[in-house]
Amino acid sequence: MQSILITGGCGFIGSNFVRAALSTLASTRLVVLDSLTYAGNPMNLVGLESDERLRFVKGDILDASLLEALFSEEEFDTVVNFAAESHVDRSILEPGGFVRTNVLGTQSLIDAARRHWTPVGETCREGVRFLQVSTDEVFGSLGETGLFHEATPYDPHSPYSASKAAADHLVRAAFHTHGLPTLITNCSNNYGPYQFPEKLIPLVIRNAREGHAIPVYGDGKNVRDWLYVTDHCSAILEVLARGAIGGTYCVGGNCERRNLDVVETICDLIDEISESASAPRRDLITFVTDRPGHDRRYAIDSGKIARELGWRPTVDFDEGIRRTVHWYLANDPWIEAIIDGSYREFYDRFYGNR
Ligand code: NAD
Ligand code: DAU
């Protein structure tokens, strides 16, 4: 890989991926394209400002003329599409934005890649790759047993997962119809540094620290398969390097936890680490009305990526959640700055002139 377009690189997983790629791919140029929605935060790239291999461009993946200019200037051989609206609760309130970015945005990127890599009447340029970062939510919900795998039929239940499923289908269509060398990863729930505090784990850490009620949806027995974010990034790097073109790879942590157990673990860790509160943080747990269409259980069979590419998660949940809690407690100003929007000053200082 010589030149990678990383869309959504100021978000949670995208920014962790930028760090992983800079430390793994010595001479590769990285261009982050991000429109900086509420979830996109250039402060997530703090410390990388002086790295000449990294360029940041504020822009929308739906902007065809911007994509055209970037593909011409940078001659990308790789696209990794993280850009998305990613929060299920928001998709229930406002599905339109999810269709716009997740579906139309993905097609806009496919169109740009096709124009540059597979001109009409010519075969595709050698060595190029288009990787779509997708989710296990496209498969719907599991019962008490079973695991999602690459051949599980799609059965999305929320506007978010439906929009991600649609995007996956468009990527597959680009492979079959137009010969675009595509790859798809379907990953389980990520956690770790730089996640916007609307998602379960950072939200619980923040509320527990501040003594606010901790909302647990329904009976708290929904199950998610948790993967530390750097393990997801290493999976993507492996798939880019050696994945079979046109293929999909399921990526999971082999780490099923009920939501209530995750929340209680975080409360106990904060009790242990921080100065003592007047009562145990578990007392803040409040059961609230369930999320509509709330999927009961997700769990991934990562057998294919383990067998074919030798990838396995390296950070177990006890270690990962401890690291994550410590990171959030130590990075209070980061959390508050992204919530109140003052990080934009950072953007102006470090990226405004590029
Ligand atoms: P995030 O919400 O933290 O980040 C998304 C980023 O995309 C933000 O920086 C945002 O500004 C940017 N963006 C949004 N719309 C854009 C547009 N139109 N043009 C350019 N940039 C835009 O999301 P995340 O949790 O980092 O997820 C990244 C990807 O991974 C998503 O595609 C998501 O579906 C997928 N995924 C996430 C998880 C998870 O647990 N978080 C698990 C599996 C897959
Ligand atoms: O499975 C992969 C998906 O994981 C990604 O595709 C999504 O982008 C990502 O947001 C995540 O989706 P979830 O809906 O599973 O994540 P969230 O953190 O919103 O919720 C995790 C679980 O916790 C879910 O069962 C709902 C529950 N929950 C969530 C919040 C925010 C609560 O009980 N209380 C809360 O306040």
XYZ file of C-alpha atoms and ligand atoms in Angstrom:
434
model
C 0.000 0.000 0.000
C 1.396 3.353 -1.056
C -1.465 5.774 -0.547
C -4.589 5.109 1.525
C -7.801 7.119 1.682
C -9.227 6.699 5.193
C -12.753 8.070 5.416
C -14.130 8.781 8.881
C -10.569 8.829 10.240
C -11.484 11.324 12.985
C -14.053 8.972 14.497
C -13.502 6.301 17.115
C -12.240 3.325 15.102
C -10.911 5.411 12.201
C -8.582 7.420 14.461
C -7.322 4.262 16.163
C -6.738 2.830 12.678
C -4.708 5.889 11.626
C -2.421 5.331 14.631
C -2.120 1.610 13.878
C -1.397 2.202 10.189
C 1.238 4.877 10.878
C 3.080 2.555 13.212
C 2.790 -0.513 10.949
C 3.143 0.831 7.397
C 6.394 2.754 7.422
C 6.285 4.526 4.060
C 2.579 4.707 3.283
C 0.770 8.022 2.827
C -2.531 8.353 4.707
C -5.216 10.837 3.741
C -8.035 11.214 6.263
C -11.276 12.511 4.782
C -13.822 13.388 7.455
C -16.743 15.811 7.487
C -16.429 16.225 11.283
C -19.955 15.428 12.373
C -20.677 15.557 16.116
C -18.835 12.179 16.323
C -15.783 13.209 14.312
C -13.140 14.925 16.310
C -9.737 16.041 14.988
C -8.497 15.931 18.586
C -8.619 12.161 18.135
C -5.511 12.596 15.974
C -3.661 14.641 18.590
C 0.086 14.012 18.571
C 0.164 13.142 14.861
C 0.097 16.715 13.508
C 3.751 16.808 12.523
C 3.778 13.414 10.780
C 4.419 14.215 7.113
C 2.818 10.949 6.024
C -0.606 12.120 7.244
C -2.896 14.617 5.525
C -6.275 15.646 6.902
C -9.051 16.929 4.625
C -12.342 18.173 6.008
C -14.987 17.026 3.570
C -17.958 14.818 2.824
C -17.806 11.423 1.128
C -20.814 12.542 -0.914
C -18.810 15.377 -2.484
C -17.986 13.822 -5.877
C -15.807 16.701 -7.080
C -13.725 16.631 -3.885
C -13.260 12.864 -4.279
C -12.283 13.357 -7.902
C -9.641 15.913 -6.934
C -8.275 13.765 -4.090
C -8.032 10.613 -6.221
C -6.176 12.596 -8.913
C -3.782 14.305 -6.489
C -3.045 11.372 -4.219
C -3.345 8.382 -6.588
C -4.841 6.181 -3.870
C -4.341 2.451 -4.192
C -6.456 1.695 -1.110
C -9.728 2.997 0.319
C -10.860 2.111 3.842
C -14.371 3.373 4.461
C -15.083 4.042 8.132
C -17.278 7.104 7.482
C -20.758 6.482 8.801
C -23.508 7.506 11.090
C -22.902 4.821 13.684
C -25.304 5.158 16.624
C -28.393 2.917 16.627
C -30.404 5.203 18.955
C -29.928 8.183 16.627
C -30.992 6.069 13.636
C -34.291 5.358 15.377
C -34.952 9.093 15.714
C -33.599 10.266 12.316
C -33.036 7.489 9.756
C -32.538 9.870 6.802
C -28.990 10.871 7.702
C -28.041 7.188 7.922
C -29.296 6.518 4.413
C -27.458 9.585 3.160
C -24.001 8.819 4.540
C -24.034 5.050 4.933
C -25.771 4.140 1.673
C -25.344 7.051 -0.752
C -21.939 7.944 0.695
C -20.631 4.423 0.158
C -21.877 4.451 -3.446
C -20.211 7.827 -3.979
C -16.867 6.346 -2.861
C -17.363 3.268 -5.025
C -18.046 5.534 -8.017
C -14.876 7.544 -7.396
C -12.749 4.407 -6.988
C -14.220 2.884 -10.157
C -13.570 6.024 -12.179
C -9.900 5.924 -11.214
C -9.211 2.218 -11.002
C -11.427 0.648 -13.677
C -11.870 3.119 -16.555
C -14.528 1.944 -19.049
C -13.141 -0.711 -21.377
C -9.996 -1.288 -19.286
C -9.164 -3.911 -16.683
C -8.807 -2.854 -13.091
C -5.507 -1.361 -11.934
C -3.280 -3.953 -10.227
C -3.038 -4.062 -6.455
C -5.866 -1.684 -5.550
C -8.340 -2.444 -2.723
C -11.655 -1.009 -1.488
C -12.370 -2.099 2.088
C -15.802 -1.486 3.584
C -15.849 -1.447 7.387
C -19.142 -3.061 8.305
C -20.846 -4.466 11.348
C -22.268 -7.689 12.766
C -25.600 -5.862 13.173
C -26.421 -6.592 9.507
C -27.132 -10.201 10.585
C -29.926 -9.272 13.002
C -30.279 -10.962 16.366
C -29.224 -14.373 17.708
C -31.194 -16.544 20.135
C -29.548 -18.180 23.150
C -27.140 -20.179 20.973
C -25.302 -19.922 17.645
C -22.797 -17.505 16.146
C -22.809 -15.124 13.168
C -20.492 -16.186 10.342
C -19.771 -15.123 6.770
C -22.703 -17.105 5.326
C -25.316 -15.896 7.842
C -28.185 -14.280 5.892
C -28.600 -10.533 6.315
C -31.565 -9.581 8.535
C -31.042 -6.015 9.781
C -33.498 -4.636 12.354
C -32.638 -0.959 12.886
C -32.333 1.884 10.367
C -28.595 1.892 11.201
C -28.086 -1.800 10.470
C -30.353 -1.633 7.412
C -28.245 1.204 6.004
C -25.022 -0.729 6.672
C -26.521 -3.836 5.040
C -27.474 -1.792 1.976
C -23.924 -0.460 1.768
C -22.496 -3.997 1.952
C -24.769 -5.058 -0.913
C -23.591 -2.114 -3.026
C -19.960 -3.045 -2.338
C -20.639 -6.670 -3.323
C -22.411 -5.462 -6.464
C -19.386 -3.339 -7.401
C -17.218 -6.462 -7.126
C -19.501 -8.751 -9.144
C -20.641 -6.244 -11.761
C -17.719 -3.890 -12.172
C -14.767 -5.964 -10.989
C -13.875 -3.534 -8.194
C -11.458 -5.363 -5.852
C -13.516 -5.142 -2.675
C -13.218 -6.490 0.854
C -15.776 -6.326 3.679
C -15.244 -6.772 7.415
C -18.253 -7.396 9.685
C -17.110 -6.635 13.212
C -18.682 -6.889 16.649
C -18.864 -4.127 19.308
C -15.607 -2.201 19.724
C -14.461 -0.429 22.872
C -11.375 1.554 23.848
C -9.998 5.112 23.688
C -11.551 7.917 21.584
C -15.134 6.570 21.472
C -17.808 9.252 21.585
C -19.551 9.092 24.979
C -22.998 8.264 23.615
C -22.111 4.555 23.278
C -22.574 2.238 26.262
C -19.046 1.929 27.672
C -17.850 5.562 27.551
C -21.292 6.768 28.619
C -21.253 4.542 31.684
C -17.716 5.627 32.603
C -18.668 9.309 32.356
C -21.916 8.962 34.301
C -20.300 6.822 36.980
C -17.491 9.337 37.400
C -19.898 12.255 37.639
C -22.428 10.497 39.873
C -25.210 10.582 37.267
C -27.811 7.860 36.690
C -26.535 5.018 34.471
C -29.283 4.006 32.011
C -29.592 0.292 31.285
C -32.089 -0.533 28.557
C -34.766 -3.174 29.268
C -33.652 -5.986 31.581
C -29.924 -5.475 30.877
C -29.597 -9.045 29.605
C -28.856 -8.191 25.963
C -25.529 -9.674 24.948
C -22.757 -8.071 22.891
C -19.412 -9.554 21.748
C -16.765 -7.001 22.799
C -13.534 -6.406 20.880
C -10.780 -4.015 21.952
C -10.456 -1.431 19.173
C -6.767 -2.026 18.381
C -7.593 -5.671 17.644
C -10.190 -4.535 15.101
C -7.539 -2.300 13.501
C -5.069 -5.181 13.226
C -7.789 -7.325 11.626
C -8.407 -4.642 8.985
C -4.679 -4.391 8.250
C -4.507 -8.179 7.809
C -7.531 -8.238 5.506
C -6.062 -5.412 3.419
C -2.737 -7.188 3.133
C -3.888 -10.739 2.442
C -7.691 -10.952 2.244
C -9.282 -12.696 -0.753
C -10.729 -10.125 -3.148
C -14.531 -10.027 -3.104
C -14.512 -11.728 0.304
C -16.032 -10.853 3.646
C -14.472 -11.488 7.048
C -16.320 -11.692 10.363
C -14.288 -10.191 13.208
C -15.197 -10.666 16.875
C -13.729 -10.711 20.345
C -15.004 -14.146 21.385
C -16.127 -12.198 24.424
C -19.855 -12.283 25.075
C -21.072 -10.170 27.980
C -24.534 -9.143 29.177
C -24.911 -5.365 29.272
C -25.618 -5.366 33.001
C -22.412 -7.302 33.671
C -20.401 -4.787 31.616
C -21.966 -1.876 33.506
C -21.336 -3.452 36.911
C -17.714 -4.213 35.998
C -17.151 -0.551 35.089
C -18.804 0.676 38.298
C -16.594 -1.598 40.393
C -13.437 -0.543 38.542
C -14.190 3.136 39.099
C -14.878 2.472 42.769
C -11.472 0.786 42.939
C -9.519 3.449 41.002
C -11.123 6.755 42.028
C -11.437 8.283 45.420
C -14.407 6.708 47.130
C -17.888 8.062 46.497
C -20.446 8.132 49.303
C -22.057 4.990 47.819
C -20.981 2.255 45.405
C -21.349 3.338 41.751
C -23.627 0.329 41.148
C -26.303 2.301 43.016
C -26.451 4.646 39.999
C -27.738 1.870 37.701
C -31.234 2.706 36.501
C -33.306 0.400 34.317
C -35.014 2.443 31.590
C -37.432 1.782 28.722
C -35.937 -0.599 26.180
C -34.585 0.503 22.785
C -37.247 -0.228 20.102
C -36.265 -3.302 18.058
C -33.392 -3.976 20.472
C -31.368 -6.964 19.197
C -31.013 -9.547 21.958
C -27.679 -11.157 21.275
C -24.690 -10.724 18.958
C -21.742 -13.127 18.814
C -19.209 -13.724 16.064
C -17.463 -16.821 14.790
C -14.042 -15.435 13.757
C -12.891 -18.835 12.450
C -12.388 -17.748 8.847
C -10.069 -14.813 9.554
C -8.179 -16.940 12.105
C -7.695 -19.847 9.682
C -6.988 -17.853 6.513
C -5.080 -14.857 7.872
C -3.908 -15.992 11.303
C -5.681 -13.082 13.051
C -6.772 -13.417 16.669
C -7.762 -10.870 19.316
C -4.895 -10.105 21.684
C -6.511 -7.993 24.411
C -8.918 -9.843 26.710
C -11.898 -8.060 28.240
C -10.512 -7.766 31.786
C -7.385 -6.062 30.460
C -9.203 -4.012 27.787
C -11.892 -2.625 30.069
C -9.301 -1.713 32.708
C -7.219 0.146 30.090
C -10.350 1.864 28.777
C -11.557 3.045 32.181
C -8.075 4.365 33.015
C -7.889 6.165 29.658
C -11.223 7.934 30.104
C -10.490 8.916 33.696
C -7.126 10.353 32.605
C -8.606 12.174 29.594
C -11.413 14.122 31.144
C -10.626 17.316 29.187
C -10.827 15.372 25.903
C -14.279 14.097 26.766
C -15.642 17.441 27.847
C -14.071 19.258 24.862
C -15.672 16.957 22.341
C -19.023 17.222 24.038
C -19.042 21.021 24.145
C -17.407 21.416 20.702
C -14.367 23.413 21.914
C -12.056 20.920 20.170
C -12.677 22.953 17.018
C -9.932 25.297 18.199
C -7.608 22.345 17.915
C -8.730 21.856 14.349
C -7.967 25.449 13.439
C -4.538 25.382 15.059
C -3.303 22.119 13.605
C -5.237 21.375 10.465
C -6.718 24.664 9.326
C -4.022 25.403 6.764
C -3.477 22.028 5.160
P -17.905 7.098 14.691
O -19.313 7.578 14.702
O -17.076 7.241 15.912
O -17.105 7.797 13.496
C -17.651 8.026 12.238
C -16.798 9.085 11.540
O -17.316 9.284 10.218
C -16.801 10.444 12.231
O -15.486 10.932 12.320
C -17.652 11.313 11.322
O -17.315 12.695 11.372
C -17.361 10.696 9.964
N -18.433 10.946 8.989
C -19.761 10.788 9.176
N -20.430 11.119 8.047
C -19.482 11.473 7.129
C -19.557 11.910 5.784
N -20.730 12.039 5.131
N -18.409 12.198 5.133
C -17.199 12.085 5.785
N -17.093 11.683 7.068
C -18.216 11.382 7.735
O -17.989 5.577 14.238
P -17.077 4.338 14.659
O -17.647 3.715 15.861
O -15.661 4.747 14.627
O -17.385 3.353 13.426
C -16.596 3.432 12.234
C -17.144 2.422 11.243
O -17.075 1.114 11.808
C -18.612 2.644 10.880
O -18.775 2.378 9.515
C -19.362 1.631 11.729
O -20.549 1.227 11.084
C -18.361 0.498 11.779
N -18.411 -0.367 12.975
C -18.415 0.172 14.232
C -18.391 -0.658 15.343
C -18.367 -0.112 16.759
O -18.501 -0.886 17.707
N -18.190 1.179 16.955
C -18.384 -2.051 15.159
C -18.400 -2.570 13.850
C -18.389 -1.703 12.769
O -22.216 -4.583 16.960
C -21.516 -3.554 16.332
C -22.192 -2.236 16.608
O -21.934 -1.923 17.976
C -21.714 -1.115 15.709
O -22.057 -1.416 14.387
C -22.349 0.223 16.121
O -21.834 1.282 15.335
C -22.019 0.466 17.576
O -22.653 1.663 18.025
C -22.481 -0.713 18.431
O -23.926 -0.806 18.453
P -24.725 -1.113 19.806
O -26.111 -0.635 19.647
O -24.529 -2.530 20.221
O -23.873 -0.176 20.825
P -24.327 0.770 22.025
O -23.083 1.161 22.743
O -25.249 1.848 21.591
O -25.150 -0.228 22.963
C -24.561 -1.412 23.477
C -25.638 -2.157 24.251
O -25.948 -1.397 25.436
C -26.946 -2.293 23.503
O -27.525 -3.542 23.849
C -27.811 -1.158 24.043
C -27.312 -0.999 25.468
N -27.352 0.376 26.038
C -26.787 1.380 25.300
C -26.759 2.661 25.785
C -26.167 3.795 24.972
C -27.866 0.595 27.296
O -28.357 -0.337 27.968
N -27.849 1.873 27.794
C -27.321 2.926 27.085
O -27.350 4.073 27.577
